[in-house]
Coordinates of C-alpha atoms and ligand atoms in Angstrom, one line a residue:
X23 CA -96.5 -72.5 77.4
X24 CA -97.1 -74.9 74.8
X25 CA -100.7 -76.0 73.9
X26 CA -101.6 -78.8 71.3
X27 CA -104.4 -78.5 68.9
X28 CA -105.5 -82.1 68.2
X29 CA -107.5 -82.4 64.7
X30 CA -107.7 -84.5 61.6
X31 CA -109.5 -83.8 58.6
X32 CA -111.0 -87.4 58.9
X33 CA -113.6 -85.6 61.4
X34 CA -115.2 -84.0 58.3
X35 CA -115.7 -87.2 57.0
X36 CA -118.1 -88.8 59.4
X37 CA -121.3 -87.5 57.9
X38 CA -125.1 -87.0 59.1
X39 CA -128.3 -86.5 57.0
X40 CA -128.9 -83.1 55.6
X41 CA -130.5 -81.0 58.3
X42 CA -128.9 -82.7 61.2
X43 CA -127.3 -80.3 63.7
X44 CA -124.1 -82.3 64.4
X45 CA -122.5 -81.7 61.0
X46 CA -118.9 -81.5 59.8
X47 CA -119.5 -77.6 59.2
X48 CA -119.0 -77.4 63.0
X49 CA -115.4 -78.3 63.0
X50 CA -114.7 -76.6 59.7
X51 CA -115.9 -73.3 61.1
X52 CA -113.7 -73.7 64.3
X53 CA -110.7 -74.4 62.0
X54 CA -111.8 -71.4 59.8
X55 CA -111.7 -69.1 62.5
X56 CA -108.4 -70.3 64.2
X57 CA -106.9 -70.2 60.7
X58 CA -108.2 -66.4 59.9
X59 CA -106.7 -65.3 63.2
X60 CA -103.4 -66.7 62.1
X61 CA -103.0 -69.0 64.9
X62 CA -102.4 -72.2 63.2
X63 CA -98.6 -70.7 62.9
X64 CA -99.0 -69.1 66.2
X65 CA -96.0 -69.4 69.0
X66 CA -96.9 -71.9 71.6
X67 CA -99.8 -73.7 69.6
X68 CA -98.7 -77.1 68.3
X69 CA -101.0 -78.9 65.7
X70 CA -100.8 -82.8 66.5
X71 CA -102.6 -85.4 64.4
X72 CA -104.3 -87.7 66.8
X73 CA -103.6 -91.5 66.6
X74 CA -106.3 -93.9 66.3
X75 CA -107.5 -95.5 69.6
X76 CA -106.9 -99.2 69.6
X77 CA -109.8 -101.7 70.1
X78 CA -108.2 -102.9 73.4
X79 CA -108.1 -99.0 74.7
X80 CA -112.0 -98.8 73.5
X81 CA -112.7 -102.2 75.0
X82 CA -111.7 -100.6 78.5
X83 CA -115.1 -98.8 78.2
X84 CA -117.1 -100.6 75.5
X85 CA -118.1 -104.0 74.8
X86 CA -116.2 -105.7 72.1
X87 CA -119.4 -106.9 70.2
X88 CA -120.6 -103.1 70.3
X89 CA -117.3 -101.7 68.7
X90 CA -117.6 -104.4 66.2
X91 CA -121.2 -103.5 65.4
X92 CA -120.0 -99.8 64.8
X93 CA -117.6 -100.9 62.4
X94 CA -119.8 -103.4 60.6
X95 CA -122.3 -100.9 60.4
X96 CA -119.8 -98.5 58.4
X97 CA -118.8 -101.2 56.2
X98 CA -122.2 -101.8 55.5
X99 CA -123.0 -98.0 54.2
X100 CA -119.7 -98.1 52.2
X101 CA -121.4 -101.1 50.2
X102 CA -124.3 -99.7 49.7
X103 CA -122.9 -95.9 48.7
X104 CA -121.3 -97.9 46.1
X105 CA -124.8 -99.3 44.6
X106 CA -127.4 -96.7 45.7
X107 CA -125.3 -93.7 46.6
X108 CA -126.8 -93.3 49.8
X109 CA -124.1 -92.0 52.2
X110 CA -125.4 -92.1 55.8
X111 CA -127.4 -94.5 57.6
X112 CA -129.5 -94.6 60.9
X113 CA -127.5 -96.3 63.8
X114 CA -129.2 -95.2 66.9
X115 CA -131.6 -92.6 68.2
X116 CA -130.5 -89.2 66.3
X117 CA -127.2 -91.1 65.4
X118 CA -126.0 -91.7 62.1
X119 CA -123.1 -93.6 60.5
X120 CA -121.4 -93.0 57.2
X121 CA -118.4 -95.2 55.4
X122 CA -115.6 -93.3 57.3
X123 CA -117.7 -92.8 60.7
X124 CA -115.4 -95.9 62.2
X125 CA -112.3 -94.2 61.2
X126 CA -113.3 -91.0 62.2
X127 CA -114.7 -92.5 65.7
X128 CA -111.3 -94.3 66.4
X129 CA -109.5 -91.0 65.9
X130 CA -111.7 -89.1 68.1
X131 CA -111.2 -91.3 71.0
X132 CA -107.6 -91.4 70.2
X133 CA -107.1 -87.6 69.9
X134 CA -107.2 -87.2 73.8
X135 CA -104.8 -90.1 74.0
X136 CA -102.5 -88.3 71.9
X137 CA -102.8 -85.3 74.0
X138 CA -102.4 -87.3 77.2
X139 CA -99.3 -88.7 76.0
X140 CA -97.7 -85.4 74.9
X141 CA -98.7 -83.8 78.2
X142 CA -97.5 -86.8 80.2
X143 CA -94.2 -86.6 78.5
X144 CA -94.0 -82.8 79.2
X145 CA -94.1 -82.0 75.5
X146 CA -97.3 -79.9 75.9
X147 CA -98.7 -78.2 78.9
X148 CA -102.3 -78.6 78.0
X149 CA -104.4 -79.7 74.5
X150 CA -107.7 -79.0 72.5
X151 CA -109.1 -81.9 71.0
X152 CA -111.4 -80.8 68.2
X153 CA -113.1 -83.9 67.2
X154 CA -116.3 -85.4 66.1
X155 CA -118.5 -87.5 66.6
X156 CA -118.8 -86.5 70.1
X157 CA -118.8 -88.7 72.9
X158 CA -120.4 -88.1 76.3
X159 CA -123.6 -89.8 75.8
X160 CA -122.2 -93.2 74.4
X161 CA -123.0 -96.1 76.9
X162 CA -120.7 -99.1 76.9
X163 CA -122.9 -101.1 74.4
X164 CA -125.0 -98.3 72.7
X165 CA -124.7 -95.4 70.5
X166 CA -127.0 -92.4 71.5
X167 CA -127.3 -88.5 71.0
X168 CA -124.8 -88.4 68.1
X169 CA -122.1 -90.2 70.0
X170 CA -120.6 -93.6 69.0
X171 CA -117.4 -94.1 71.4
X172 CA -117.2 -92.3 74.8
X173 CA -114.1 -90.2 74.0
X174 CA -113.6 -88.5 77.3
X175 CA -114.3 -91.7 79.4
X176 CA -111.8 -93.6 77.1
X177 CA -109.3 -91.1 77.9
X178 CA -109.9 -91.0 81.7
X179 CA -109.4 -94.9 81.6
X180 CA -106.3 -94.6 79.5
X181 CA -104.8 -92.0 81.8
X182 CA -105.5 -94.5 84.8
X183 CA -104.4 -97.6 82.8
X184 CA -101.2 -96.2 81.0
X185 CA -99.9 -93.8 83.6
X186 CA -101.3 -95.3 87.0
X187 CA -103.1 -92.1 87.9
X188 CA -105.5 -92.3 90.8
X189 CA -107.8 -89.4 90.3
X190 CA -109.2 -87.7 87.0
X191 CA -111.5 -85.1 87.3
X192 CA -113.9 -84.5 84.1
X193 CA -115.7 -81.2 84.1
X194 CA -118.7 -81.2 81.5
X195 CA -120.2 -77.8 80.6
X196 CA -122.0 -79.1 77.6
X197 CA -125.7 -78.0 77.8
X198 CA -126.6 -82.1 77.9
X199 CA -125.9 -84.4 80.8
X200 CA -123.1 -86.8 80.0
X201 CA -125.1 -89.6 80.8
X202 CA -122.3 -92.0 79.4
X203 CA -119.4 -90.6 81.5
X204 CA -121.9 -90.9 84.6
X205 CA -122.8 -94.5 83.8
X206 CA -119.3 -95.5 83.2
X207 CA -117.8 -94.3 86.3
X208 CA -120.6 -94.2 88.9
X209 CA -119.1 -96.9 91.1
X210 CA -115.4 -95.6 90.2
X211 CA -113.6 -93.4 92.5
X212 CA -110.9 -92.8 90.1
X213 CA -113.0 -90.5 88.2
X214 CA -114.9 -87.4 89.6
X215 CA -117.6 -86.3 86.9
X216 CA -118.8 -82.8 87.6
X217 CA -121.7 -81.7 85.0
X218 CA -123.6 -78.6 84.7
X219 CA -126.6 -79.2 82.4
X220 CA -130.1 -77.8 81.2
X221 CA -133.0 -79.5 83.1
X222 CA -135.4 -80.8 82.1
X223 CA -133.8 -81.9 79.0
X224 CA -132.3 -84.7 76.7
X225 CA -131.1 -87.2 78.2
X226 CA -133.3 -86.7 81.2
X227 CA -130.5 -87.9 83.6
X228 CA -128.2 -85.9 86.1
X229 CA -130.4 -85.1 89.0
X230 CA -128.2 -83.5 91.7
X231 CA -129.0 -86.5 94.3
X232 CA -127.2 -89.0 91.6
X233 CA -123.9 -88.7 93.4
X234 CA -122.2 -92.4 92.4
X235 CA -122.6 -95.4 94.4
X236 CA -120.3 -97.8 96.4
X237 CA -116.7 -96.7 96.2
X238 CA -117.9 -93.9 93.9
X239 CA -120.2 -92.4 96.2
X240 CA -119.5 -88.6 96.0
X241 CA -117.6 -88.6 92.8
X242 CA -120.4 -87.7 90.7
X243 CA -121.5 -84.1 91.0
X244 CA -124.6 -82.9 89.1
X245 CA -125.6 -79.3 88.6
X246 CA -129.0 -79.2 86.8
X247 CA -130.3 -75.8 85.9
X248 CA -133.1 -74.4 84.3
X249 CA -133.4 -73.1 80.9
X250 CA -132.3 -69.4 80.3
X251 CA -129.6 -69.7 83.3
X252 CA -127.0 -67.1 82.8
X253 CA -123.3 -66.8 83.6
X254 CA -123.7 -65.5 86.9
X255 CA -125.1 -68.7 88.3
X256 CA -122.8 -70.8 86.1
X257 CA -120.0 -68.7 87.7
X258 CA -121.0 -69.0 91.1
X259 CA -121.6 -73.0 90.7
X260 CA -118.0 -73.0 89.2
X261 CA -116.3 -71.1 91.9
X262 CA -118.4 -72.4 95.0
X263 CA -119.3 -75.9 94.1
X264 CA -116.6 -77.1 91.6
X265 CA -113.8 -75.4 92.6
X266 CA -113.6 -76.7 96.4
X267 CA -114.8 -80.1 95.2
X268 CA -112.0 -80.3 92.9
X269 CA -109.4 -79.0 95.7
X270 CA -110.9 -81.8 98.0
X271 CA -110.6 -84.4 95.1
X272 CA -106.9 -83.4 94.0
X273 CA -107.0 -84.5 90.7
X274 CA -103.8 -85.8 88.8
X275 CA -105.4 -84.5 85.5
X276 CA -108.4 -82.8 84.4
X277 CA -110.6 -83.4 81.1
X278 CA -113.0 -81.2 80.0
X279 CA -116.3 -82.1 77.9
X280 CA -116.2 -79.2 76.0
X281 CA -119.7 -78.7 74.3
X282 CA -120.7 -75.2 73.5
X283 CA -124.5 -75.7 73.1
X284 CA -124.9 -73.8 76.4
X285 CA -124.1 -70.9 74.3
X286 CA -127.3 -68.4 73.7
X287 CA -127.1 -68.7 70.0
X288 CA -127.2 -72.3 70.0
X289 CA -130.3 -73.8 68.3
X290 CA -130.7 -76.9 70.6
X291 CA -129.7 -75.6 74.0
X292 CA -131.9 -72.7 75.7
X293 CA -129.0 -71.4 78.2
X294 CA -127.7 -67.8 78.3
X295 CA -123.9 -68.0 78.3
X296 CA -121.9 -66.0 75.8
X297 CA -118.4 -66.7 74.5
X298 CA -117.3 -64.4 77.1
X299 CA -118.9 -66.4 79.6
X300 CA -117.2 -69.7 78.2
X301 CA -114.2 -68.1 78.5
X302 CA -114.4 -67.4 82.2
X303 CA -115.6 -70.8 83.2
X304 CA -112.9 -72.2 81.1
X305 CA -110.5 -70.0 83.2
X306 CA -111.6 -71.2 86.5
X307 CA -110.9 -74.6 85.1
X308 CA -107.4 -73.8 83.8
X309 CA -106.6 -71.9 87.3
X310 CA -107.8 -75.3 89.1
X311 CA -105.7 -77.3 86.7
X312 CA -102.6 -74.9 87.7
X313 CA -103.2 -75.0 91.2
X314 CA -103.9 -78.8 91.4
X315 CA -102.2 -80.7 88.8
X316 CA -99.3 -78.9 87.1
X317 CA -101.8 -77.4 84.4
X318 CA -102.4 -80.9 83.0
X319 CA -105.5 -80.1 81.1
X320 CA -107.1 -82.0 77.9
X321 CA -110.3 -80.4 76.3
X322 CA -112.5 -82.7 74.4
X323 CA -115.0 -81.4 71.8
X324 CA -118.5 -82.6 72.5
X325 CA -121.7 -80.3 71.1
X326 CA -122.3 -77.0 70.0
X327 CA -124.4 -76.5 67.0
X328 CA -124.5 -72.6 66.2
X329 CA -121.8 -72.5 63.8
X330 CA -120.7 -69.0 64.7
X331 CA -120.4 -69.7 68.7
X332 CA -118.7 -73.2 67.8
X333 CA -116.0 -70.9 65.9
X334 CA -115.8 -68.2 68.6
X335 CA -115.7 -70.6 71.5
X336 CA -113.4 -73.0 70.2
X337 CA -110.9 -70.3 69.3
X338 CA -111.6 -68.7 72.6
X339 CA -110.6 -72.0 74.5
X340 CA -107.7 -72.6 72.4
X341 CA -106.5 -68.9 73.4
X342 CA -107.2 -69.4 77.2
X343 CA -105.3 -72.5 76.9
X344 CA -102.3 -70.4 75.8
X345 CA -102.8 -68.1 78.6
X346 CA -104.4 -65.3 76.8
X347 CA -107.5 -64.0 78.5
X348 CA -109.4 -62.4 75.4
X349 CA -112.4 -63.9 74.0
X350 CA -112.9 -64.1 70.3
X351 CA -116.6 -63.2 69.9
X352 CA -118.8 -62.0 67.0
X353 CA -122.0 -62.9 68.7
X354 CA -121.9 -60.5 72.0
X355 CA -123.8 -60.8 75.0
X356 CA -126.6 -63.1 75.9
X357 CA -130.1 -61.7 76.5
X358 CA -130.9 -60.9 79.9
X359 CA -133.2 -63.5 81.4
X360 CA -136.6 -62.7 82.5
X361 CA -136.2 -64.0 85.8
X362 CA -133.3 -64.4 88.5
X363 CA -132.2 -67.9 90.2
X364 CA -131.6 -67.8 93.5
X365 CA -128.1 -68.6 93.3
X366 CA -127.4 -68.5 96.9
X367 CA -130.2 -71.0 97.7
X368 CA -129.0 -73.3 94.7
X369 CA -125.2 -73.2 96.1
X370 CA -126.4 -73.8 99.5
X371 CA -128.2 -76.9 98.4
X372 CA -125.5 -78.0 96.2
X373 CA -122.7 -77.8 98.9
X374 CA -125.3 -79.5 101.4
X375 CA -125.7 -82.3 99.0
X376 CA -121.8 -82.7 98.3
X377 CA -121.0 -82.1 102.1
X378 CA -119.1 -78.6 101.1
X379 CA -121.0 -76.9 103.7
X380 CA -118.4 -74.7 105.7
X381 CA -115.5 -75.9 103.3
X382 CA -113.0 -73.4 102.8
X383 CA -110.3 -74.0 100.1
X384 CA -106.8 -74.2 101.7
X385 CA -105.1 -73.1 98.3
X386 CA -107.7 -70.9 96.6
X387 CA -106.2 -69.7 93.4
X388 CA -104.6 -66.4 93.6
X389 CA -106.8 -63.7 92.2
X390 CA -105.3 -62.5 88.7
X391 CA -105.1 -58.8 89.8
X392 CA -104.8 -57.6 86.2
X393 CA -107.9 -59.5 85.3
X394 CA -109.6 -58.5 88.5
X395 CA -108.9 -54.7 87.6
X396 CA -110.6 -55.0 84.6
X397 CA -113.4 -56.7 85.9
X398 CA -113.9 -53.8 88.5
X399 CA -113.4 -50.9 86.3
X400 CA -114.6 -52.3 83.0
X401 CA -118.0 -53.5 81.5
X402 CA -119.4 -56.8 82.8
X403 CA -118.0 -59.9 81.1
X404 CA -121.0 -60.2 78.7
X405 CA -120.4 -56.6 77.5
X406 CA -116.9 -57.0 77.1
X407 CA -117.3 -58.2 73.7
X408 CA -120.4 -56.6 72.5
Ligands
ZN515 ZN1 -124.7 -81.2 73.9

């Protein structure tokens, strides 16, 4: 099995003001952990430099005037930096640009395209795109939530336009709802968008009754969850809502909006997932890719603002993509929540909304006996790494 790690140091040159959570150190930490593990030379892991997305590829999603606005804003910062030394400028709510942001953003959008090409040519099985700025909040004509271009949406359209795919599934486990992705594909049945997110929370969208419209009705699945939701609930949602919905949709490619801000150590999110929890959710997605689309899977970095959790989760996901099931975790288990969600009621309601009541997977993934044996005998997943 070969996994591509798509990364370019240009991503560190998109600068934000001091104190801003979306900072270059996030990716630096991830690379540092992967390097410390000796994985940059690991068998099966291929380091791929991303190409830049072309303006035409971005324009499949974004307005051309908006793309130009981002480019010009970055030029303006470069000019002012030469005069006053100021390195970063406010661009939109919470979102800043620096002299190299446009170049970084083109490659952040281009990284999953590089990955898709390598996968479709059979050169690699799957890929992790370690990019910034992130993308899932970006709208066709508006930056928001630290995002300039909608990387994962550009990737889905590229797979459809360049390879003739008819069904692409995006799984988004970032703690925030990917309002941009939802908007872009709300009426488009060629993309199934599935999101778990903290609610109420930024950006305020992603109610479970938002299910798409017109031809896209039913291809948006939102799972808003209260703060401090633990792995147990996430896992039930992934197994009993995502898995059957994915099987029914039968995607030809799976993209993941990989944000780790639902980690318990994250300073912005307030959810109770541990690194081991992220591993298990990611493994469910990998199992679905193996079952439904020959393992074709591209993970694209979104949020994640605890540097330790970023390092641990990125390394853990890369390890999982390579077929290994150990978590790299220095942070340990999530706190025990003070309340219990009635997961059965939540699942029943989601299955009702999405007409999955009574749906049985024809091809439920075969259980991994070794993994199950460990689960039965060993400590709970959240204790495995304590
Ligand atoms: Zn986020």
